[in-house]
């Protein structure tokens, strides 16, 4: 797109650093380094939430816009803050209680009941810092997590599926959403995204309406992903006393990510504008691109586990011409670490999934 990119990260030769015009390697709280970085750019964005507020404060003090704003970053960095902001605005979140210190656990468990999930309020993702509580016998383990760090206790949701919506808002307030997608997780880590999600159009509209409300509430400029739990349709249950007829009533927001998201990676091949181009368009003040889906697509993550027996068998992919390989250039494959992904486009999501699963299995050396 003709832009030049500078990146700041504490890690040398980071995935972005490998393709950036200039890589700054410094801690996010190194004031001089942040000033140096900020003075060389026209706009700042981030691709990971846990960037300290100092970076945005310095950028804003030098008149360099941060998009999305530091307020959104601040909200999304902390689960408690995020849930409070969303629920105060009338957006549906999973029932929760604040656990500011370990002794709050007992009241929280009494109110939420079992099963419940305890999550640390900050620095948790992909199931890290989480504990599923099924009975009082686990309260000791829960206390250890909650000791010394604020947590949130959430009701365990018996969802019928997990869905997400990636959308963008421009500096002119225009809003564009990609199709709603279905996400399947393994060990709390995203494994597969199916685009589009196999759900009725009324639900797609409900998810978009909630998203638009959230984007306007937070005054988002940039790409943001909303992860939803889709609740079972109680109309299908014979003993349901009240039918749910508002499509958005079937959604709970699990969390938001104010950046391009793993569940939007399929857009590189599957949509008219990829979520990454959309992010650049939004933060650089261009018009948003079309979010039209070009063909059914499936994304499969490649975790570090695939490297257990050595380098995966990359030439096996020659047998799967519809499969696109993306590797992020991370130096060290660790179990559970997202190293790359495959995207498969096809005539149907079912066909693409079958091909993708076969291709991923062929990569494994056993
Ligand atoms: P999170 O880090 O909060 O996105 O959680 C990771 C995954 O754990 C989610 O995508 C769900 O599969 C599962 N999970 C998290 N919270 C809940 C919940 N309250 N009820 C049921 N499953 C959950």
Coordinates of C-alpha atoms and ligand atoms in Angstrom, one line a residue:
X1 CA 0.0 0.0 0.0
X2 CA 3.1 2.2 -0.1
X3 CA 3.3 2.9 3.6
X4 CA 6.5 2.4 5.6
X5 CA 6.3 0.5 8.8
X6 CA 8.2 1.0 12.1
X7 CA 7.8 -1.6 14.8
X8 CA 8.5 -1.4 18.6
X9 CA 8.8 -4.6 20.6
X10 CA 11.1 -5.9 23.4
X11 CA 11.9 -8.8 21.2
X12 CA 14.7 -8.7 18.5
X13 CA 13.8 -10.0 15.1
X14 CA 10.1 -10.3 16.0
X15 CA 7.7 -11.4 13.3
X16 CA 6.8 -7.8 12.5
X17 CA 10.4 -6.7 12.8
X18 CA 11.4 -9.2 10.1
X19 CA 9.3 -7.2 7.5
X20 CA 9.4 -3.7 9.0
X21 CA 11.3 -0.8 7.5
X22 CA 12.7 -0.1 11.0
X23 CA 12.7 -2.3 14.1
X24 CA 13.0 -0.7 17.5
X25 CA 14.0 -3.2 20.2
X26 CA 13.2 -1.8 23.6
X27 CA 11.0 -2.3 26.6
X28 CA 7.6 -0.6 26.3
X29 CA 8.4 1.4 29.4
X30 CA 11.8 2.7 28.1
X31 CA 10.6 6.4 27.7
X32 CA 13.5 7.5 25.5
X33 CA 13.1 4.6 23.1
X34 CA 9.3 5.2 22.9
X35 CA 9.9 8.9 22.2
X36 CA 12.4 8.1 19.5
X37 CA 9.9 5.6 18.0
X38 CA 6.9 7.9 18.2
X39 CA 8.7 10.8 16.6
X40 CA 9.4 8.8 13.5
X41 CA 5.8 7.9 12.7
X42 CA 2.5 9.5 11.7
X43 CA 0.1 7.1 13.4
X44 CA 0.5 4.3 16.0
X45 CA -1.4 1.1 16.2
X46 CA -0.8 -2.2 18.1
X47 CA -1.3 -5.8 17.4
X48 CA -1.3 -7.1 21.0
X49 CA -3.2 -5.7 23.9
X50 CA -0.6 -5.8 26.7
X51 CA 1.2 -2.7 25.7
X52 CA 1.5 -0.4 28.7
X53 CA -0.5 2.8 28.7
X54 CA 2.8 4.8 28.7
X55 CA 3.3 4.2 24.9
X56 CA -0.1 5.7 24.0
X57 CA 0.4 8.6 26.5
X58 CA 3.8 9.5 24.9
X59 CA 2.3 9.2 21.4
X60 CA -0.7 11.4 22.3
X61 CA 1.5 14.0 24.0
X62 CA 3.5 14.3 20.8
X63 CA 0.4 14.7 18.7
X64 CA 0.6 11.3 17.1
X65 CA -2.8 9.6 16.9
X66 CA -3.1 6.1 18.5
X67 CA -5.8 4.0 16.7
X68 CA -7.7 2.4 18.3
X69 CA -7.4 4.8 21.2
X70 CA -5.6 4.2 24.4
X71 CA -9.0 4.1 26.2
X72 CA -9.9 1.0 24.2
X73 CA -6.5 -0.6 24.9
X74 CA -7.0 0.2 28.6
X75 CA -10.4 -1.4 28.6
X76 CA -9.4 -4.6 26.8
X77 CA -6.3 -5.1 28.9
X78 CA -8.4 -6.0 31.9
X79 CA -11.3 -8.5 31.9
X80 CA -13.0 -6.9 34.8
X81 CA -12.8 -3.4 33.3
X82 CA -14.0 -4.8 29.9
X83 CA -17.0 -6.6 31.4
X84 CA -18.0 -3.5 33.5
X85 CA -17.9 -1.2 30.5
X86 CA -19.9 -3.6 28.3
X87 CA -22.5 -4.5 30.8
X88 CA -23.0 -0.8 31.8
X89 CA -23.8 -0.1 28.2
X90 CA -26.4 -2.9 28.1
X91 CA -24.2 -5.3 26.1
X92 CA -24.6 -8.9 27.1
X93 CA -21.7 -10.5 28.9
X94 CA -21.3 -13.8 30.7
X95 CA -22.6 -13.6 34.3
X96 CA -19.6 -12.8 36.5
X97 CA -18.4 -11.6 39.9
X98 CA -15.3 -9.6 40.7
X99 CA -12.7 -11.4 42.9
X100 CA -10.4 -8.7 44.0
X101 CA -8.8 -10.8 46.6
X102 CA -8.8 -14.5 47.4
X103 CA -11.3 -14.1 50.3
X104 CA -13.9 -12.8 47.8
X105 CA -14.0 -16.2 46.2
X106 CA -16.5 -17.7 48.6
X107 CA -19.2 -15.1 48.0
X108 CA -18.5 -15.2 44.3
X109 CA -18.9 -18.9 44.2
X110 CA -22.1 -18.8 46.2
X111 CA -23.6 -16.3 43.8
X112 CA -22.4 -17.8 40.5
X113 CA -22.6 -21.5 41.5
X114 CA -20.8 -24.4 39.8
X115 CA -19.5 -25.0 37.3
X116 CA -17.6 -21.7 37.0
X117 CA -14.4 -20.5 35.5
X118 CA -11.9 -18.4 37.4
X119 CA -9.8 -16.1 35.2
X120 CA -7.0 -13.7 36.0
X121 CA -8.1 -10.2 35.2
X122 CA -5.0 -9.3 33.3
X123 CA -2.5 -11.1 31.1
X124 CA -4.7 -14.1 30.4
X125 CA -5.4 -15.5 26.9
X126 CA -5.8 -18.8 25.3
X127 CA -6.9 -20.3 28.6
X128 CA -3.8 -19.2 30.4
X129 CA -4.5 -18.2 34.0
X130 CA -7.9 -20.0 34.0
X131 CA -9.4 -22.7 36.2
X132 CA -12.6 -24.6 35.7
X133 CA -14.3 -25.0 39.1
X134 CA -16.7 -27.8 39.5
X135 CA -16.9 -28.2 43.2
X136 CA -15.9 -26.7 46.5
X137 CA -13.0 -29.1 46.7
X138 CA -11.2 -26.9 44.1
X139 CA -11.4 -23.7 46.1
X140 CA -7.8 -24.3 47.5
X141 CA -6.4 -24.3 43.9
X142 CA -8.6 -21.3 43.0
X143 CA -7.3 -19.4 46.1
X144 CA -3.7 -19.9 44.8
X145 CA -4.6 -18.2 41.5
X146 CA -6.6 -15.4 43.2
X147 CA -3.9 -14.7 45.8
X148 CA -2.3 -11.4 45.0
X149 CA -4.0 -10.7 41.7
X150 CA -7.5 -9.6 40.8
X151 CA -9.6 -12.2 39.1
X152 CA -13.1 -12.7 37.7
X153 CA -15.3 -15.6 38.4
X154 CA -17.6 -16.4 35.4
X155 CA -20.5 -18.8 35.1
X156 CA -19.6 -21.7 32.8
X157 CA -21.7 -21.2 29.7
X158 CA -23.2 -24.2 28.0
X159 CA -23.0 -22.6 24.6
X160 CA -24.1 -24.2 21.4
X161 CA -21.2 -22.8 19.5
X162 CA -18.5 -20.1 19.7
X163 CA -18.7 -17.4 17.0
X164 CA -16.8 -14.3 16.3
X165 CA -17.2 -11.1 14.3
X166 CA -14.3 -9.1 13.0
X167 CA -15.3 -5.6 11.9
X168 CA -13.7 -2.2 11.3
X169 CA -14.6 1.4 11.8
X170 CA -13.0 4.2 9.9
X171 CA -12.0 7.7 11.0
X172 CA -15.2 8.9 9.2
X173 CA -17.3 6.6 11.5
X174 CA -18.1 4.1 8.7
X175 CA -18.5 0.6 9.8
X176 CA -17.9 -2.7 7.9
X177 CA -18.2 -6.2 9.3
X178 CA -16.9 -9.4 7.9
X179 CA -19.1 -12.5 7.9
X180 CA -19.8 -14.1 11.3
X181 CA -17.5 -17.1 11.7
X182 CA -17.5 -20.2 13.9
X183 CA -14.5 -21.0 16.1
X184 CA -13.6 -24.4 17.4
X185 CA -11.1 -24.6 20.3
X186 CA -8.8 -27.3 21.5
X187 CA -7.5 -26.9 25.1
X188 CA -9.0 -23.3 25.2
X189 CA -6.8 -22.4 22.1
X190 CA -8.4 -21.5 18.8
X191 CA -8.0 -24.5 16.5
X192 CA -10.2 -24.0 13.5
X193 CA -12.3 -21.1 12.1
X194 CA -15.2 -21.8 9.7
X195 CA -16.2 -18.9 7.5
X196 CA -19.0 -18.3 7.2
X197 CA -20.5 -19.7 10.4
X198 CA -23.4 -22.2 9.6
X199 CA -26.1 -20.1 11.3
X200 CA -29.3 -18.4 10.2
X201 CA -29.1 -14.9 8.8
X202 CA -31.2 -13.5 11.6
X203 CA -28.3 -14.4 14.0
X204 CA -25.7 -12.9 11.7
X205 CA -27.7 -9.6 11.8
X206 CA -28.0 -9.9 15.7
X207 CA -24.2 -10.2 16.0
X208 CA -23.6 -7.3 13.6
X209 CA -26.1 -5.1 15.5
X210 CA -24.3 -5.8 18.8
X211 CA -20.9 -5.1 17.2
X212 CA -22.0 -1.8 15.7
X213 CA -23.3 -0.7 19.1
X214 CA -20.0 -1.7 20.7
X215 CA -17.9 0.1 18.0
X216 CA -19.8 3.3 18.5
X217 CA -19.8 3.0 22.3
X218 CA -16.0 2.7 22.4
X219 CA -15.5 5.0 19.4
X220 CA -13.3 2.4 17.8
X221 CA -11.1 3.3 14.8
X222 CA -9.5 0.2 13.5
X223 CA -10.2 -3.5 13.4
X224 CA -11.7 -5.2 16.4
X225 CA -12.9 -8.7 17.0
X226 CA -15.8 -9.7 19.3
X227 CA -15.9 -13.3 20.5
X228 CA -19.4 -14.5 21.2
X229 CA -20.9 -17.5 22.9
X230 CA -24.1 -18.5 21.1
X231 CA -26.7 -19.7 23.5
X232 CA -28.9 -22.7 22.6
X233 CA -32.2 -21.8 21.1
X234 CA -34.7 -22.2 24.0
X235 CA -37.6 -22.4 21.5
X236 CA -36.2 -25.8 20.6
X237 CA -36.7 -26.9 24.2
X238 CA -40.2 -28.3 24.8
X239 CA -40.2 -27.0 28.4
X240 CA -39.1 -23.5 27.6
X241 CA -41.7 -21.1 29.1
X242 CA -40.7 -18.0 27.1
X243 CA -39.4 -18.0 23.6
X244 CA -36.4 -15.9 22.7
X245 CA -37.4 -14.0 19.6
X246 CA -34.7 -11.3 19.5
X247 CA -31.7 -12.7 17.7
X248 CA -29.2 -10.7 19.7
X249 CA -30.6 -12.3 22.9
X250 CA -28.8 -15.5 22.0
X251 CA -25.3 -13.9 22.3
X252 CA -23.0 -13.4 25.2
X253 CA -19.8 -11.5 24.6
X254 CA -16.9 -13.5 25.9
X255 CA -14.2 -11.0 25.1
X256 CA -13.1 -8.3 22.7
X257 CA -9.7 -7.9 20.9
X258 CA -9.0 -4.4 19.6
X259 CA -6.8 -5.6 16.7
X260 CA -6.8 -8.0 13.7
X261 CA -7.6 -11.4 15.2
X262 CA -6.7 -15.0 14.6
X263 CA -10.3 -15.8 13.6
X264 CA -10.0 -13.2 10.8
X265 CA -6.9 -14.7 9.2
X266 CA -9.0 -16.4 6.6
X267 CA -9.8 -13.0 5.1
X268 CA -6.3 -12.9 3.5
X269 CA -7.5 -15.4 0.8
X270 CA -11.2 -15.4 1.4
X271 CA -12.3 -11.8 1.4
X272 CA -12.1 -8.9 -1.0
X273 CA -10.0 -6.9 1.6
X274 CA -7.9 -8.8 4.3
X275 CA -8.3 -7.7 7.9
X276 CA -4.7 -6.5 7.8
X277 CA -5.3 -4.2 4.9
X278 CA -8.5 -3.1 6.6
X279 CA -6.6 -2.2 9.7
X280 CA -4.1 -0.1 7.7
X281 CA -7.0 1.6 5.8
X282 CA -8.8 2.4 9.1
X283 CA -5.8 3.7 11.0
X284 CA -4.4 5.7 8.0
X285 CA -7.7 7.4 7.5
X286 CA -8.6 5.8 4.1
X287 CA -12.0 4.6 3.2
X288 CA -12.7 1.0 4.4
X289 CA -12.4 -1.8 1.9
X290 CA -15.1 -4.3 0.9
X291 CA -15.6 -7.0 3.5
X292 CA -17.3 -9.3 0.9
X293 CA -16.5 -12.9 1.3
X294 CA -15.1 -14.3 -2.0
X295 CA -15.6 -18.0 -1.3
X296 CA -16.1 -20.4 1.6
X297 CA -12.9 -20.7 3.7
X298 CA -11.5 -22.6 6.7
X299 CA -8.5 -21.6 8.8
X300 CA -6.5 -24.2 10.8
X301 CA -3.9 -23.1 13.3
X302 CA -0.4 -24.6 13.4
X303 CA 0.8 -24.8 17.0
X304 CA 4.3 -25.5 18.2
X305 CA 3.2 -29.1 19.0
X306 CA 3.5 -29.8 15.3
X307 CA 7.3 -29.4 15.6
X308 CA 7.5 -32.2 18.3
X309 CA 9.2 -34.6 15.9
X310 CA 11.3 -31.9 14.2
X311 CA 10.5 -29.6 11.3
X312 CA 7.0 -30.4 9.8
X313 CA 6.9 -32.1 6.5
X314 CA 6.3 -28.9 4.4
X315 CA 6.7 -30.6 0.9
X316 CA 3.5 -32.7 1.8
X317 CA 1.6 -29.5 1.1
X318 CA 2.4 -29.8 -2.7
X319 CA -0.4 -32.4 -2.7
X320 CA -2.9 -29.8 -1.6
X321 CA -2.9 -26.9 -4.0
X322 CA -5.9 -25.2 -2.4
X323 CA -4.1 -24.9 0.9
X324 CA -2.3 -21.7 1.7
X325 CA 0.5 -21.8 4.3
X326 CA 1.3 -18.8 6.6
X327 CA 4.3 -19.0 9.0
X328 CA 4.9 -16.1 11.3
X329 CA 8.6 -16.3 11.7
X330 CA 8.6 -17.1 15.4
X331 CA 12.0 -18.3 16.4
X332 CA 11.1 -21.0 18.9
X333 CA 8.3 -23.6 18.5
X334 CA 6.7 -24.2 21.9
X335 CA 3.8 -26.4 22.7
X336 CA 0.5 -24.4 22.4
X337 CA 2.3 -21.5 20.7
X338 CA 0.7 -20.2 17.5
X339 CA 3.4 -20.6 14.8
X340 CA 1.3 -20.2 11.7
X341 CA -1.9 -21.3 10.0
X342 CA -3.4 -22.9 6.9
X343 CA -6.2 -21.4 5.0
X344 CA -8.2 -23.5 2.6
X345 CA -10.8 -22.1 0.2
X346 CA -13.2 -24.3 -1.5
X347 CA -16.7 -24.8 -2.9
X348 CA -18.1 -25.4 0.6
X349 CA -16.8 -25.0 4.1
X350 CA -17.2 -28.8 4.6
X351 CA -15.0 -29.6 1.6
X352 CA -12.4 -27.0 2.7
X353 CA -12.4 -28.4 6.2
X354 CA -11.8 -31.9 5.0
X355 CA -8.9 -30.8 2.8
X356 CA -7.5 -28.7 5.6
X357 CA -7.6 -31.5 8.2
X358 CA -5.9 -33.9 5.7
X359 CA -3.2 -31.3 4.8
X360 CA -2.5 -30.5 8.5
X361 CA -2.2 -34.2 9.3
X362 CA 0.2 -34.7 6.4
X363 CA 2.5 -32.1 7.9
X364 CA 3.0 -34.1 11.1
X365 CA 6.2 -36.3 11.2
X366 CA 5.5 -39.4 13.3
Ligands
LIG1 P1 -10.8 -16.8 26.9 O1 -9.4 -16.8 27.1 O2 -11.7 -16.1 27.9 O3 -11.2 -16.5 25.5 O4 -11.2 -18.4 27.0 C1 -10.7 -19.4 26.1 C2 -11.8 -20.4 25.8 O5 -12.2 -21.0 27.0 C3 -13.0 -19.8 25.2 O6 -12.9 -19.6 23.8 C4 -14.0 -21.0 25.5 O7 -13.8 -22.1 24.7 C5 -13.6 -21.4 26.9 N1 -14.3 -20.5 27.9 C6 -13.9 -19.3 28.4 N2 -14.9 -18.8 29.3 C7 -15.9 -19.7 29.3 C8 -17.1 -19.7 30.0 N3 -17.5 -18.8 30.8 N4 -18.0 -20.8 29.8 C9 -17.6 -21.8 28.9 N5 -16.4 -21.8 28.3 C10 -15.6 -20.8 28.4

